[in-house]
Amino acid sequence: MSDLTGKVAIITGAARGQGEAEARLFVERGARVVLTDVLETEGQAVAESLGDAARFVRHDVSSAADWATAVRTAVETFGGLHTLVNNAAIYTAKPLTETKAEELDRILRVNLIGAFLGIQAVVDPLAAAGGGSIVNISSQAGLQGLPGHAAYGASKWGLRGLTKTAALELGPAGIRVNSVHPGPIATPMIGHLGLATGPGSFPTLPLGRVGLPSEVGTLVAFLASDDSAFITGAELAVDGGLSAGPFIPPSE
């Protein structure tokens, strides 16, 4: 179990779903966390449930000014910053020819530009701490082309590429940058798809089920910890084997 004692993290999109699971796991493992989101009521409730180890900041990730507030809160409240988890995202699925430029722009501003601004905002405090970890939550749609995911996929492929460049440029400062690529995970973001959980819930995956937010959180905690000190520029799939290639379920 990766130890995060003494670490200070900013986790975006932490009012629910994967971000909430990550925040709870980080605190459980000894970290102090600034949770950010545009969902104020939910985010504040999560932070309050975590006690003195957590603070909530309302945060539009497409705003550089909001990023400055989140970073300042971490440094002034907890004395520094060691980890950024770029988790905030929005999701839509629509055919390419039906996707409007305005819809693409909205997704890119949150899913890609938001992470870009976040990386820029944390470089100085992470370097001042002697280095740190940035974890960008991409998607299986950032590893494969998926029908109906022109806008969302573009944002997540872009985040994958941004991760590689940031890892190269920030490595000399001791800052590691990696991307995590979840597949179908039971979160409110894709709740409208009606995915069930448990064995047999997704038979076309090699592992045969939908993933849980906590299973993504465990990997993110590892990447934030010193256990992953020699890992940077990597892309790690948490998708039940979906990105491994075509899968044909065994015949009965």
JSON list of C-alpha atoms in Angstrom, two decimals:
[
{"chain": "A", "resi": 1, "resn": "MET", "atom": "CA", "xyz": [0.00, 0.00, 0.00]},
{"chain": "A", "resi": 2, "resn": "SER", "atom": "CA", "xyz": [1.56, 3.27, -1.17]},
{"chain": "A", "resi": 3, "resn": "ASP", "atom": "CA", "xyz": [2.25, 5.65, 1.72]},
{"chain": "A", "resi": 4, "resn": "LEU", "atom": "CA", "xyz": [1.34, 9.31, 1.14]},
{"chain": "A", "resi": 5, "resn": "THR", "atom": "CA", "xyz": [2.21, 10.60, 4.60]},
{"chain": "A", "resi": 6, "resn": "GLY", "atom": "CA", "xyz": [3.40, 14.20, 4.39]},
{"chain": "A", "resi": 7, "resn": "LYS", "atom": "CA", "xyz": [2.21, 14.70, 0.81]},
{"chain": "A", "resi": 8, "resn": "VAL", "atom": "CA", "xyz": [-0.03, 17.60, -0.19]},
{"chain": "A", "resi": 9, "resn": "ALA", "atom": "CA", "xyz": [-2.19, 17.15, -3.27]},
{"chain": "A", "resi": 10, "resn": "ILE", "atom": "CA", "xyz": [-4.64, 19.05, -5.44]},
{"chain": "A", "resi": 11, "resn": "ILE", "atom": "CA", "xyz": [-7.29, 16.81, -6.97]},
{"chain": "A", "resi": 12, "resn": "THR", "atom": "CA", "xyz": [-9.66, 18.38, -9.50]},
{"chain": "A", "resi": 13, "resn": "GLY", "atom": "CA", "xyz": [-13.16, 17.14, -10.14]},
{"chain": "A", "resi": 14, "resn": "ALA", "atom": "CA", "xyz": [-13.20, 15.71, -6.62]},
{"chain": "A", "resi": 15, "resn": "ALA", "atom": "CA", "xyz": [-16.82, 16.35, -5.67]},
{"chain": "A", "resi": 16, "resn": "ARG", "atom": "CA", "xyz": [-17.88, 12.88, -6.80]},
{"chain": "A", "resi": 17, "resn": "GLY", "atom": "CA", "xyz": [-16.86, 9.80, -8.78]},
{"chain": "A", "resi": 18, "resn": "GLN", "atom": "CA", "xyz": [-13.21, 9.04, -9.38]},
{"chain": "A", "resi": 19, "resn": "GLY", "atom": "CA", "xyz": [-12.01, 12.35, -7.93]},
{"chain": "A", "resi": 20, "resn": "GLU", "atom": "CA", "xyz": [-13.87, 11.78, -4.68]},
{"chain": "A", "resi": 21, "resn": "ALA", "atom": "CA", "xyz": [-12.53, 8.22, -4.44]},
{"chain": "A", "resi": 22, "resn": "GLU", "atom": "CA", "xyz": [-9.00, 9.49, -5.01]},
{"chain": "A", "resi": 23, "resn": "ALA", "atom": "CA", "xyz": [-9.35, 12.22, -2.39]},
{"chain": "A", "resi": 24, "resn": "ARG", "atom": "CA", "xyz": [-10.65, 9.78, 0.22]},
{"chain": "A", "resi": 25, "resn": "LEU", "atom": "CA", "xyz": [-7.88, 7.29, -0.53]},
{"chain": "A", "resi": 26, "resn": "PHE", "atom": "CA", "xyz": [-5.18, 9.99, -0.39]},
{"chain": "A", "resi": 27, "resn": "VAL", "atom": "CA", "xyz": [-6.34, 11.15, 3.05]},
{"chain": "A", "resi": 28, "resn": "GLU", "atom": "CA", "xyz": [-6.62, 7.54, 4.23]},
{"chain": "A", "resi": 29, "resn": "ARG", "atom": "CA", "xyz": [-2.98, 7.05, 3.26]},
{"chain": "A", "resi": 30, "resn": "GLY", "atom": "CA", "xyz": [-1.72, 10.15, 5.03]},
{"chain": "A", "resi": 31, "resn": "ALA", "atom": "CA", "xyz": [-1.97, 12.98, 2.52]},
{"chain": "A", "resi": 32, "resn": "ARG", "atom": "CA", "xyz": [-3.59, 16.37, 2.90]},
{"chain": "A", "resi": 33, "resn": "VAL", "atom": "CA", "xyz": [-5.77, 17.33, -0.03]},
{"chain": "A", "resi": 34, "resn": "VAL", "atom": "CA", "xyz": [-7.27, 20.37, -1.70]},
{"chain": "A", "resi": 35, "resn": "LEU", "atom": "CA", "xyz": [-10.38, 19.14, -3.48]},
{"chain": "A", "resi": 36, "resn": "THR", "atom": "CA", "xyz": [-11.61, 21.28, -6.34]},
{"chain": "A", "resi": 37, "resn": "ASP", "atom": "CA", "xyz": [-14.75, 21.24, -8.46]},
{"chain": "A", "resi": 38, "resn": "VAL", "atom": "CA", "xyz": [-17.52, 23.44, -9.85]},
{"chain": "A", "resi": 39, "resn": "LEU", "atom": "CA", "xyz": [-20.03, 21.40, -7.80]},
{"chain": "A", "resi": 40, "resn": "GLU", "atom": "CA", "xyz": [-19.79, 23.44, -4.61]},
{"chain": "A", "resi": 41, "resn": "THR", "atom": "CA", "xyz": [-22.32, 21.72, -2.36]},
{"chain": "A", "resi": 42, "resn": "GLU", "atom": "CA", "xyz": [-21.06, 18.22, -3.11]},
{"chain": "A", "resi": 43, "resn": "GLY", "atom": "CA", "xyz": [-17.40, 19.21, -2.98]},
{"chain": "A", "resi": 44, "resn": "GLN", "atom": "CA", "xyz": [-17.73, 21.02, 0.33]},
{"chain": "A", "resi": 45, "resn": "ALA", "atom": "CA", "xyz": [-19.52, 17.99, 1.82]},
{"chain": "A", "resi": 46, "resn": "VAL", "atom": "CA", "xyz": [-16.73, 15.64, 0.76]},
{"chain": "A", "resi": 47, "resn": "ALA", "atom": "CA", "xyz": [-14.07, 17.95, 2.22]},
{"chain": "A", "resi": 48, "resn": "GLU", "atom": "CA", "xyz": [-15.93, 18.33, 5.50]},
{"chain": "A", "resi": 49, "resn": "SER", "atom": "CA", "xyz": [-16.29, 14.56, 5.80]},
{"chain": "A", "resi": 50, "resn": "LEU", "atom": "CA", "xyz": [-12.49, 14.26, 5.56]},
{"chain": "A", "resi": 51, "resn": "GLY", "atom": "CA", "xyz": [-11.82, 16.67, 8.41]},
{"chain": "A", "resi": 52, "resn": "ASP", "atom": "CA", "xyz": [-8.74, 18.83, 8.87]},
{"chain": "A", "resi": 53, "resn": "ALA", "atom": "CA", "xyz": [-6.80, 16.96, 6.15]},
{"chain": "A", "resi": 54, "resn": "ALA", "atom": "CA", "xyz": [-8.96, 18.42, 3.38]},
{"chain": "A", "resi": 55, "resn": "ARG", "atom": "CA", "xyz": [-10.10, 21.75, 2.00]},
{"chain": "A", "resi": 56, "resn": "PHE", "atom": "CA", "xyz": [-12.52, 22.51, -0.82]},
{"chain": "A", "resi": 57, "resn": "VAL", "atom": "CA", "xyz": [-12.05, 25.22, -3.45]},
{"chain": "A", "resi": 58, "resn": "ARG", "atom": "CA", "xyz": [-14.58, 26.06, -6.13]},
{"chain": "A", "resi": 59, "resn": "HIS", "atom": "CA", "xyz": [-12.56, 25.77, -9.30]},
{"chain": "A", "resi": 60, "resn": "ASP", "atom": "CA", "xyz": [-13.22, 26.19, -13.00]},
{"chain": "A", "resi": 61, "resn": "VAL", "atom": "CA", "xyz": [-10.18, 24.41, -14.45]},
{"chain": "A", "resi": 62, "resn": "SER", "atom": "CA", "xyz": [-10.33, 26.51, -17.61]},
{"chain": "A", "resi": 63, "resn": "SER", "atom": "CA", "xyz": [-9.56, 29.63, -15.51]},
{"chain": "A", "resi": 64, "resn": "ALA", "atom": "CA", "xyz": [-5.92, 30.50, -14.78]},
{"chain": "A", "resi": 65, "resn": "ALA", "atom": "CA", "xyz": [-7.10, 32.71, -11.91]},
{"chain": "A", "resi": 66, "resn": "ASP", "atom": "CA", "xyz": [-8.94, 29.77, -10.32]},
{"chain": "A", "resi": 67, "resn": "TRP", "atom": "CA", "xyz": [-5.81, 27.66, -10.64]},
{"chain": "A", "resi": 68, "resn": "ALA", "atom": "CA", "xyz": [-3.82, 30.32, -8.81]},
{"chain": "A", "resi": 69, "resn": "THR", "atom": "CA", "xyz": [-6.39, 30.23, -5.98]},
{"chain": "A", "resi": 70, "resn": "ALA", "atom": "CA", "xyz": [-6.23, 26.44, -5.69]},
{"chain": "A", "resi": 71, "resn": "VAL", "atom": "CA", "xyz": [-2.43, 26.42, -5.57]},
{"chain": "A", "resi": 72, "resn": "ARG", "atom": "CA", "xyz": [-2.33, 29.27, -3.06]},
{"chain": "A", "resi": 73, "resn": "THR", "atom": "CA", "xyz": [-4.81, 27.42, -0.85]},
{"chain": "A", "resi": 74, "resn": "ALA", "atom": "CA", "xyz": [-2.63, 24.30, -0.83]},
{"chain": "A", "resi": 75, "resn": "VAL", "atom": "CA", "xyz": [0.57, 26.18, -0.04]},
{"chain": "A", "resi": 76, "resn": "GLU", "atom": "CA", "xyz": [-0.89, 28.51, 2.59]},
{"chain": "A", "resi": 77, "resn": "THR", "atom": "CA", "xyz": [-3.04, 25.88, 4.31]},
{"chain": "A", "resi": 78, "resn": "PHE", "atom": "CA", "xyz": [-0.77, 22.84, 4.20]},
{"chain": "A", "resi": 79, "resn": "GLY", "atom": "CA", "xyz": [2.69, 24.36, 3.68]},
{"chain": "A", "resi": 80, "resn": "GLY", "atom": "CA", "xyz": [3.51, 23.18, 0.18]},
{"chain": "A", "resi": 81, "resn": "LEU", "atom": "CA", "xyz": [2.45, 21.04, -2.75]},
{"chain": "A", "resi": 82, "resn": "HIS", "atom": "CA", "xyz": [3.70, 17.67, -3.98]},
{"chain": "A", "resi": 83, "resn": "THR", "atom": "CA", "xyz": [1.01, 16.26, -6.28]},
{"chain": "A", "resi": 84, "resn": "LEU", "atom": "CA", "xyz": [-1.52, 17.38, -8.86]},
{"chain": "A", "resi": 85, "resn": "VAL", "atom": "CA", "xyz": [-4.22, 15.02, -10.13]},
{"chain": "A", "resi": 86, "resn": "ASN", "atom": "CA", "xyz": [-5.87, 16.43, -13.25]},
{"chain": "A", "resi": 87, "resn": "ASN", "atom": "CA", "xyz": [-9.10, 14.49, -12.92]},
{"chain": "A", "resi": 88, "resn": "ALA", "atom": "CA", "xyz": [-11.80, 17.02, -13.87]},
{"chain": "A", "resi": 89, "resn": "ALA", "atom": "CA", "xyz": [-13.47, 16.25, -17.19]},
{"chain": "A", "resi": 90, "resn": "ILE", "atom": "CA", "xyz": [-16.71, 16.38, -19.11]},
{"chain": "A", "resi": 91, "resn": "TYR", "atom": "CA", "xyz": [-17.98, 13.64, -21.39]},
{"chain": "A", "resi": 92, "resn": "THR", "atom": "CA", "xyz": [-20.20, 13.47, -24.45]},
{"chain": "A", "resi": 93, "resn": "ALA", "atom": "CA", "xyz": [-20.56, 10.86, -27.16]},
{"chain": "A", "resi": 94, "resn": "LYS", "atom": "CA", "xyz": [-21.75, 11.99, -30.56]},
{"chain": "A", "resi": 95, "resn": "PRO", "atom": "CA", "xyz": [-20.92, 11.18, -34.20]},
{"chain": "A", "resi": 96, "resn": "LEU", "atom": "CA", "xyz": [-18.22, 13.35, -35.77]},
{"chain": "A", "resi": 97, "resn": "THR", "atom": "CA", "xyz": [-20.55, 14.86, -38.37]},
{"chain": "A", "resi": 98, "resn": "GLU", "atom": "CA", "xyz": [-23.07, 15.84, -35.69]},
{"chain": "A", "resi": 99, "resn": "THR", "atom": "CA", "xyz": [-20.54, 17.46, -33.34]},
{"chain": "A", "resi": 100, "resn": "LYS", "atom": "CA", "xyz": [-20.52, 21.24, -33.43]},
{"chain": "A", "resi": 101, "resn": "ALA", "atom": "CA", "xyz": [-17.31, 23.24, -33.15]},
{"chain": "A", "resi": 102, "resn": "GLU", "atom": "CA", "xyz": [-18.69, 24.84, -30.00]},
{"chain": "A", "resi": 103, "resn": "GLU", "atom": "CA", "xyz": [-19.08, 21.41, -28.40]},
{"chain": "A", "resi": 104, "resn": "LEU", "atom": "CA", "xyz": [-15.51, 20.48, -29.28]},
{"chain": "A", "resi": 105, "resn": "ASP", "atom": "CA", "xyz": [-14.27, 23.77, -27.86]},
{"chain": "A", "resi": 106, "resn": "ARG", "atom": "CA", "xyz": [-16.12, 23.22, -24.58]},
{"chain": "A", "resi": 107, "resn": "ILE", "atom": "CA", "xyz": [-14.66, 19.74, -24.09]},
{"chain": "A", "resi": 108, "resn": "LEU", "atom": "CA", "xyz": [-11.14, 20.85, -25.00]},
{"chain": "A", "resi": 109, "resn": "ARG", "atom": "CA", "xyz": [-11.30, 23.77, -22.56]},
{"chain": "A", "resi": 110, "resn": "VAL", "atom": "CA", "xyz": [-12.10, 21.49, -19.63]},
{"chain": "A", "resi": 111, "resn": "ASN", "atom": "CA", "xyz": [-10.36, 18.23, -20.50]},
{"chain": "A", "resi": 112, "resn": "LEU", "atom": "CA", "xyz": [-7.19, 19.54, -22.14]},
{"chain": "A", "resi": 113, "resn": "ILE", "atom": "CA", "xyz": [-6.69, 23.26, -21.57]},
{"chain": "A", "resi": 114, "resn": "GLY", "atom": "CA", "xyz": [-7.67, 22.79, -17.93]},
{"chain": "A", "resi": 115, "resn": "ALA", "atom": "CA", "xyz": [-4.90, 20.25, -17.44]},
{"chain": "A", "resi": 116, "resn": "PHE", "atom": "CA", "xyz": [-2.46, 22.43, -19.37]},
{"chain": "A", "resi": 117, "resn": "LEU", "atom": "CA", "xyz": [-3.13, 25.40, -17.10]},
{"chain": "A", "resi": 118, "resn": "GLY", "atom": "CA", "xyz": [-2.88, 23.17, -14.06]},
{"chain": "A", "resi": 119, "resn": "ILE", "atom": "CA", "xyz": [0.52, 21.85, -15.00]},
{"chain": "A", "resi": 120, "resn": "GLN", "atom": "CA", "xyz": [1.77, 25.38, -15.52]},
{"chain": "A", "resi": 121, "resn": "ALA", "atom": "CA", "xyz": [0.33, 26.48, -12.18]},
{"chain": "A", "resi": 122, "resn": "VAL", "atom": "CA", "xyz": [2.03, 23.78, -10.09]},
{"chain": "A", "resi": 123, "resn": "VAL", "atom": "CA", "xyz": [5.53, 23.74, -11.60]},
{"chain": "A", "resi": 124, "resn": "ASP", "atom": "CA", "xyz": [7.01, 26.30, -9.21]},
{"chain": "A", "resi": 125, "resn": "PRO", "atom": "CA", "xyz": [5.61, 24.86, -5.94]},
{"chain": "A", "resi": 126, "resn": "LEU", "atom": "CA", "xyz": [6.46, 21.29, -6.97]},
{"chain": "A", "resi": 127, "resn": "ALA", "atom": "CA", "xyz": [10.00, 22.32, -7.87]},
{"chain": "A", "resi": 128, "resn": "ALA", "atom": "CA", "xyz": [10.27, 24.21, -4.56]},
{"chain": "A", "resi": 129, "resn": "ALA", "atom": "CA", "xyz": [9.31, 21.01, -2.75]},
{"chain": "A", "resi": 130, "resn": "GLY", "atom": "CA", "xyz": [12.18, 19.18, -4.43]},
{"chain": "A", "resi": 131, "resn": "GLY", "atom": "CA", "xyz": [10.00, 17.57, -7.07]},
{"chain": "A", "resi": 132, "resn": "GLY", "atom": "CA", "xyz": [6.65, 15.91, -7.23]},
{"chain": "A", "resi": 133, "resn": "SER", "atom": "CA", "xyz": [4.09, 14.03, -9.29]},
{"chain": "A", "resi": 134, "resn": "ILE", "atom": "CA", "xyz": [1.47, 15.09, -11.81]},
{"chain": "A", "resi": 135, "resn": "VAL", "atom": "CA", "xyz": [-1.13, 12.49, -12.75]},
{"chain": "A", "resi": 136, "resn": "ASN", "atom": "CA", "xyz": [-3.28, 13.24, -15.78]},
{"chain": "A", "resi": 137, "resn": "ILE", "atom": "CA", "xyz": [-6.50, 11.22, -16.01]},
{"chain": "A", "resi": 138, "resn": "SER", "atom": "CA", "xyz": [-6.92, 10.49, -19.70]},
{"chain": "A", "resi": 139, "resn": "SER", "atom": "CA", "xyz": [-9.10, 7.63, -20.94]},
{"chain": "A", "resi": 140, "resn": "GLN", "atom": "CA", "xyz": [-9.19, 4.44, -22.91]},
{"chain": "A", "resi": 141, "resn": "ALA", "atom": "CA", "xyz": [-10.48, 6.85, -25.58]},
{"chain": "A", "resi": 142, "resn": "GLY", "atom": "CA", "xyz": [-7.00, 8.37, -25.46]},
{"chain": "A", "resi": 143, "resn": "LEU", "atom": "CA", "xyz": [-5.45, 5.02, -26.39]},
{"chain": "A", "resi": 144, "resn": "GLN", "atom": "CA", "xyz": [-7.84, 3.87, -29.11]},
{"chain": "A", "resi": 145, "resn": "GLY", "atom": "CA", "xyz": [-10.13, 5.43, -31.65]},
{"chain": "A", "resi": 146, "resn": "LEU", "atom": "CA", "xyz": [-13.73, 4.94, -30.52]},
{"chain": "A", "resi": 147, "resn": "PRO", "atom": "CA", "xyz": [-16.77, 5.64, -32.71]},
{"chain": "A", "resi": 148, "resn": "GLY", "atom": "CA", "xyz": [-18.80, 8.55, -31.41]},
{"chain": "A", "resi": 149, "resn": "HIS", "atom": "CA", "xyz": [-15.88, 10.01, -29.47]},
{"chain": "A", "resi": 150, "resn": "ALA", "atom": "CA", "xyz": [-14.44, 12.59, -31.87]},
{"chain": "A", "resi": 151, "resn": "ALA", "atom": "CA", "xyz": [-14.48, 15.49, -29.39]},
{"chain": "A", "resi": 152, "resn": "TYR", "atom": "CA", "xyz": [-13.89, 13.54, -26.19]},
{"chain": "A", "resi": 153, "resn": "GLY", "atom": "CA", "xyz": [-11.24, 11.36, -27.81]},
{"chain": "A", "resi": 154, "resn": "ALA", "atom": "CA", "xyz": [-9.44, 14.39, -29.22]},
{"chain": "A", "resi": 155, "resn": "SER", "atom": "CA", "xyz": [-9.22, 15.88, -25.73]},
{"chain": "A", "resi": 156, "resn": "LYS", "atom": "CA", "xyz": [-7.92, 12.67, -24.19]},
{"chain": "A", "resi": 157, "resn": "TRP", "atom": "CA", "xyz": [-5.39, 11.95, -26.94]},
{"chain": "A", "resi": 158, "resn": "GLY", "atom": "CA", "xyz": [-4.24, 15.53, -26.51]},
{"chain": "A", "resi": 159, "resn": "LEU", "atom": "CA", "xyz": [-3.82, 15.00, -22.77]},
{"chain": "A", "resi": 160, "resn": "ARG", "atom": "CA", "xyz": [-1.79, 11.88, -23.47]},
{"chain": "A", "resi": 161, "resn": "GLY", "atom": "CA", "xyz": [0.54, 13.87, -25.70]},
{"chain": "A", "resi": 162, "resn": "LEU", "atom": "CA", "xyz": [0.76, 16.74, -23.24]},
{"chain": "A", "resi": 163, "resn": "THR", "atom": "CA", "xyz": [1.82, 14.24, -20.58]},
{"chain": "A", "resi": 164, "resn": "LYS", "atom": "CA", "xyz": [4.75, 13.04, -22.69]},
{"chain": "A", "resi": 165, "resn": "THR", "atom": "CA", "xyz": [6.03, 16.55, -23.38]},
{"chain": "A", "resi": 166, "resn": "ALA", "atom": "CA", "xyz": [5.62, 17.66, -19.78]},
{"chain": "A", "resi": 167, "resn": "ALA", "atom": "CA", "xyz": [7.51, 14.57, -18.56]},
{"chain": "A", "resi": 168, "resn": "LEU", "atom": "CA", "xyz": [10.44, 15.45, -20.81]},
{"chain": "A", "resi": 169, "resn": "GLU", "atom": "CA", "xyz": [10.54, 19.13, -19.88]},
{"chain": "A", "resi": 170, "resn": "LEU", "atom": "CA", "xyz": [9.87, 18.83, -16.14]},
{"chain": "A", "resi": 171, "resn": "GLY", "atom": "CA", "xyz": [11.95, 15.77, -15.35]},
{"chain": "A", "resi": 172, "resn": "PRO", "atom": "CA", "xyz": [15.11, 17.80, -14.63]},
{"chain": "A", "resi": 173, "resn": "ALA", "atom": "CA", "xyz": [13.16, 19.59, -11.87]},
{"chain": "A", "resi": 174, "resn": "GLY", "atom": "CA", "xyz": [12.25, 16.25, -10.29]},
{"chain": "A", "resi": 175, "resn": "ILE", "atom": "CA", "xyz": [8.66, 16.47, -11.47]},
{"chain": "A", "resi": 176, "resn": "ARG", "atom": "CA", "xyz": [7.18, 13.23, -12.81]},
{"chain": "A", "resi": 177, "resn": "VAL", "atom": "CA", "xyz": [4.21, 13.30, -15.18]},
{"chain": "A", "resi": 178, "resn": "ASN", "atom": "CA", "xyz": [2.16, 10.22, -16.07]},
{"chain": "A", "resi": 179, "resn": "SER", "atom": "CA", "xyz": [-1.23, 9.50, -17.61]},
{"chain": "A", "resi": 180, "resn": "VAL", "atom": "CA", "xyz": [-3.88, 7.07, -16.43]},
{"chain": "A", "resi": 181, "resn": "HIS", "atom": "CA", "xyz": [-6.38, 5.67, -18.93]},
{"chain": "A", "resi": 182, "resn": "PRO", "atom": "CA", "xyz": [-9.59, 4.35, -17.34]},
{"chain": "A", "resi": 183, "resn": "GLY", "atom": "CA", "xyz": [-12.03, 2.26, -19.32]},
{"chain": "A", "resi": 184, "resn": "PRO", "atom": "CA", "xyz": [-15.67, 1.86, -18.27]},
{"chain": "A", "resi": 185, "resn": "ILE", "atom": "CA", "xyz": [-15.76, 2.92, -14.62]},
{"chain": "A", "resi": 186, "resn": "ALA", "atom": "CA", "xyz": [-18.94, 3.21, -12.55]},
{"chain": "A", "resi": 187, "resn": "THR", "atom": "CA", "xyz": [-19.05, 6.99, -12.01]},
{"chain": "A", "resi": 188, "resn": "PRO", "atom": "CA", "xyz": [-21.76, 9.65, -12.27]},
{"chain": "A", "resi": 189, "resn": "MET", "atom": "CA", "xyz": [-20.08, 11.06, -15.41]},
{"chain": "A", "resi": 190, "resn": "ILE", "atom": "CA", "xyz": [-21.26, 8.06, -17.42]},
{"chain": "A", "resi": 191, "resn": "GLY", "atom": "CA", "xyz": [-24.24, 7.23, -15.20]},
{"chain": "A", "resi": 192, "resn": "HIS", "atom": "CA", "xyz": [-26.62, 7.88, -18.10]},
{"chain": "A", "resi": 193, "resn": "LEU", "atom": "CA", "xyz": [-25.22, 4.77, -19.79]},
{"chain": "A", "resi": 194, "resn": "GLY", "atom": "CA", "xyz": [-26.83, 2.62, -17.11]},
{"chain": "A", "resi": 195, "resn": "LEU", "atom": "CA", "xyz": [-23.78, 0.44, -16.49]},
{"chain": "A", "resi": 196, "resn": "ALA", "atom": "CA", "xyz": [-24.21, -2.25, -13.88]},
{"chain": "A", "resi": 197, "resn": "THR", "atom": "CA", "xyz": [-21.37, -3.39, -11.62]},
{"chain": "A", "resi": 198, "resn": "GLY", "atom": "CA", "xyz": [-20.11, -6.75, -10.50]},
{"chain": "A", "resi": 199, "resn": "PRO", "atom": "CA", "xyz": [-19.18, -9.98, -12.31]},
{"chain": "A", "resi": 200, "resn": "GLY", "atom": "CA", "xyz": [-20.63, -10.24, -15.79]},
{"chain": "A", "resi": 201, "resn": "SER", "atom": "CA", "xyz": [-21.57, -6.56, -15.96]},
{"chain": "A", "resi": 202, "resn": "PHE", "atom": "CA", "xyz": [-19.47, -5.98, -19.10]},
{"chain": "A", "resi": 203, "resn": "PRO", "atom": "CA", "xyz": [-19.01, -9.36, -20.84]},
{"chain": "A", "resi": 204, "resn": "THR", "atom": "CA", "xyz": [-17.15, -7.91, -23.84]},
{"chain": "A", "resi": 205, "resn": "LEU", "atom": "CA", "xyz": [-14.20, -6.95, -21.58]},
{"chain": "A", "resi": 206, "resn": "PRO", "atom": "CA", "xyz": [-11.58, -9.62, -20.88]},
{"chain": "A", "resi": 207, "resn": "LEU", "atom": "CA", "xyz": [-12.19, -9.17, -17.14]},
{"chain": "A", "resi": 208, "resn": "GLY", "atom": "CA", "xyz": [-15.92, -9.20, -17.74]},
{"chain": "A", "resi": 209, "resn": "ARG", "atom": "CA", "xyz": [-17.02, -6.31, -15.54]},
{"chain": "A", "resi": 210, "resn": "VAL", "atom": "CA", "xyz": [-17.16, -2.55, -15.07]},
{"chain": "A", "resi": 211, "resn": "GLY", "atom": "CA", "xyz": [-14.38, -1.00, -12.99]},
{"chain": "A", "resi": 212, "resn": "LEU", "atom": "CA", "xyz": [-14.75, 0.85, -9.69]},
{"chain": "A", "resi": 213, "resn": "PRO", "atom": "CA", "xyz": [-13.49, 4.36, -8.87]},
{"chain": "A", "resi": 214, "resn": "SER", "atom": "CA", "xyz": [-11.38, 2.93, -6.05]},
{"chain": "A", "resi": 215, "resn": "GLU", "atom": "CA", "xyz": [-9.49, 0.77, -8.56]},
{"chain": "A", "resi": 216, "resn": "VAL", "atom": "CA", "xyz": [-8.43, 3.89, -10.44]},
{"chain": "A", "resi": 217, "resn": "GLY", "atom": "CA", "xyz": [-7.65, 5.64, -7.17]},
{"chain": "A", "resi": 218, "resn": "THR", "atom": "CA", "xyz": [-5.23, 2.93, -6.08]},
{"chain": "A", "resi": 219, "resn": "LEU", "atom": "CA", "xyz": [-3.15, 3.43, -9.22]},
{"chain": "A", "resi": 220, "resn": "VAL", "atom": "CA", "xyz": [-3.24, 7.22, -8.86]},
{"chain": "A", "resi": 221, "resn": "ALA", "atom": "CA", "xyz": [-2.06, 6.92, -5.25]},
{"chain": "A", "resi": 222, "resn": "PHE", "atom": "CA", "xyz": [0.83, 4.74, -6.39]},
{"chain": "A", "resi": 223, "resn": "LEU", "atom": "CA", "xyz": [1.87, 7.31, -9.00]},
{"chain": "A", "resi": 224, "resn": "ALA", "atom": "CA", "xyz": [1.69, 10.08, -6.39]},
{"chain": "A", "resi": 225, "resn": "SER", "atom": "CA", "xyz": [3.86, 8.14, -3.96]},
{"chain": "A", "resi": 226, "resn": "ASP", "atom": "CA", "xyz": [7.61, 7.64, -3.76]},
{"chain": "A", "resi": 227, "resn": "ASP", "atom": "CA", "xyz": [7.05, 4.00, -4.77]},
{"chain": "A", "resi": 228, "resn": "SER", "atom": "CA", "xyz": [6.85, 5.23, -8.39]},
{"chain": "A", "resi": 229, "resn": "ALA", "atom": "CA", "xyz": [9.92, 7.46, -8.15]},
{"chain": "A", "resi": 230, "resn": "PHE", "atom": "CA", "xyz": [11.42, 6.17, -11.43]},
{"chain": "A", "resi": 231, "resn": "ILE", "atom": "CA", "xyz": [8.21, 6.28, -13.48]},
{"chain": "A", "resi": 232, "resn": "THR", "atom": "CA", "xyz": [7.52, 9.26, -15.71]},
{"chain": "A", "resi": 233, "resn": "GLY", "atom": "CA", "xyz": [6.07, 9.74, -19.17]},
{"chain": "A", "resi": 234, "resn": "ALA", "atom": "CA", "xyz": [4.18, 6.47, -18.80]},
{"chain": "A", "resi": 235, "resn": "GLU", "atom": "CA", "xyz": [0.61, 5.69, -19.78]},
{"chain": "A", "resi": 236, "resn": "LEU", "atom": "CA", "xyz": [-1.22, 3.13, -17.67]},
{"chain": "A", "resi": 237, "resn": "ALA", "atom": "CA", "xyz": [-4.56, 1.60, -18.65]},
{"chain": "A", "resi": 238, "resn": "VAL", "atom": "CA", "xyz": [-7.16, 0.68, -16.03]},
{"chain": "A", "resi": 239, "resn": "ASP", "atom": "CA", "xyz": [-9.75, -0.71, -18.40]},
{"chain": "A", "resi": 240, "resn": "GLY", "atom": "CA", "xyz": [-10.30, -4.39, -17.73]},
{"chain": "A", "resi": 241, "resn": "GLY", "atom": "CA", "xyz": [-8.23, -5.25, -20.79]},
{"chain": "A", "resi": 242, "resn": "LEU", "atom": "CA", "xyz": [-10.35, -3.30, -23.28]},
{"chain": "A", "resi": 243, "resn": "SER", "atom": "CA", "xyz": [-7.38, -1.54, -24.91]},
{"chain": "A", "resi": 244, "resn": "ALA", "atom": "CA", "xyz": [-5.39, -4.77, -25.27]},
{"chain": "A", "resi": 245, "resn": "GLY", "atom": "CA", "xyz": [-7.11, -5.49, -28.56]},
{"chain": "A", "resi": 246, "resn": "PRO", "atom": "CA", "xyz": [-10.22, -7.13, -30.00]},
{"chain": "A", "resi": 247, "resn": "PHE", "atom": "CA", "xyz": [-11.80, -9.53, -27.52]},
{"chain": "A", "resi": 248, "resn": "ILE", "atom": "CA", "xyz": [-14.10, -12.39, -28.41]},
{"chain": "A", "resi": 249, "resn": "PRO", "atom": "CA", "xyz": [-15.87, -13.83, -25.37]},
{"chain": "A", "resi": 250, "resn": "PRO", "atom": "CA", "xyz": [-15.46, -17.58, -25.00]},
{"chain": "A", "resi": 251, "resn": "SER", "atom": "CA", "xyz": [-18.33, -19.59, -26.47]},
{"chain": "A", "resi": 252, "resn": "GLU", "atom": "CA", "xyz": [-20.67, -21.32, -24.08]}
]
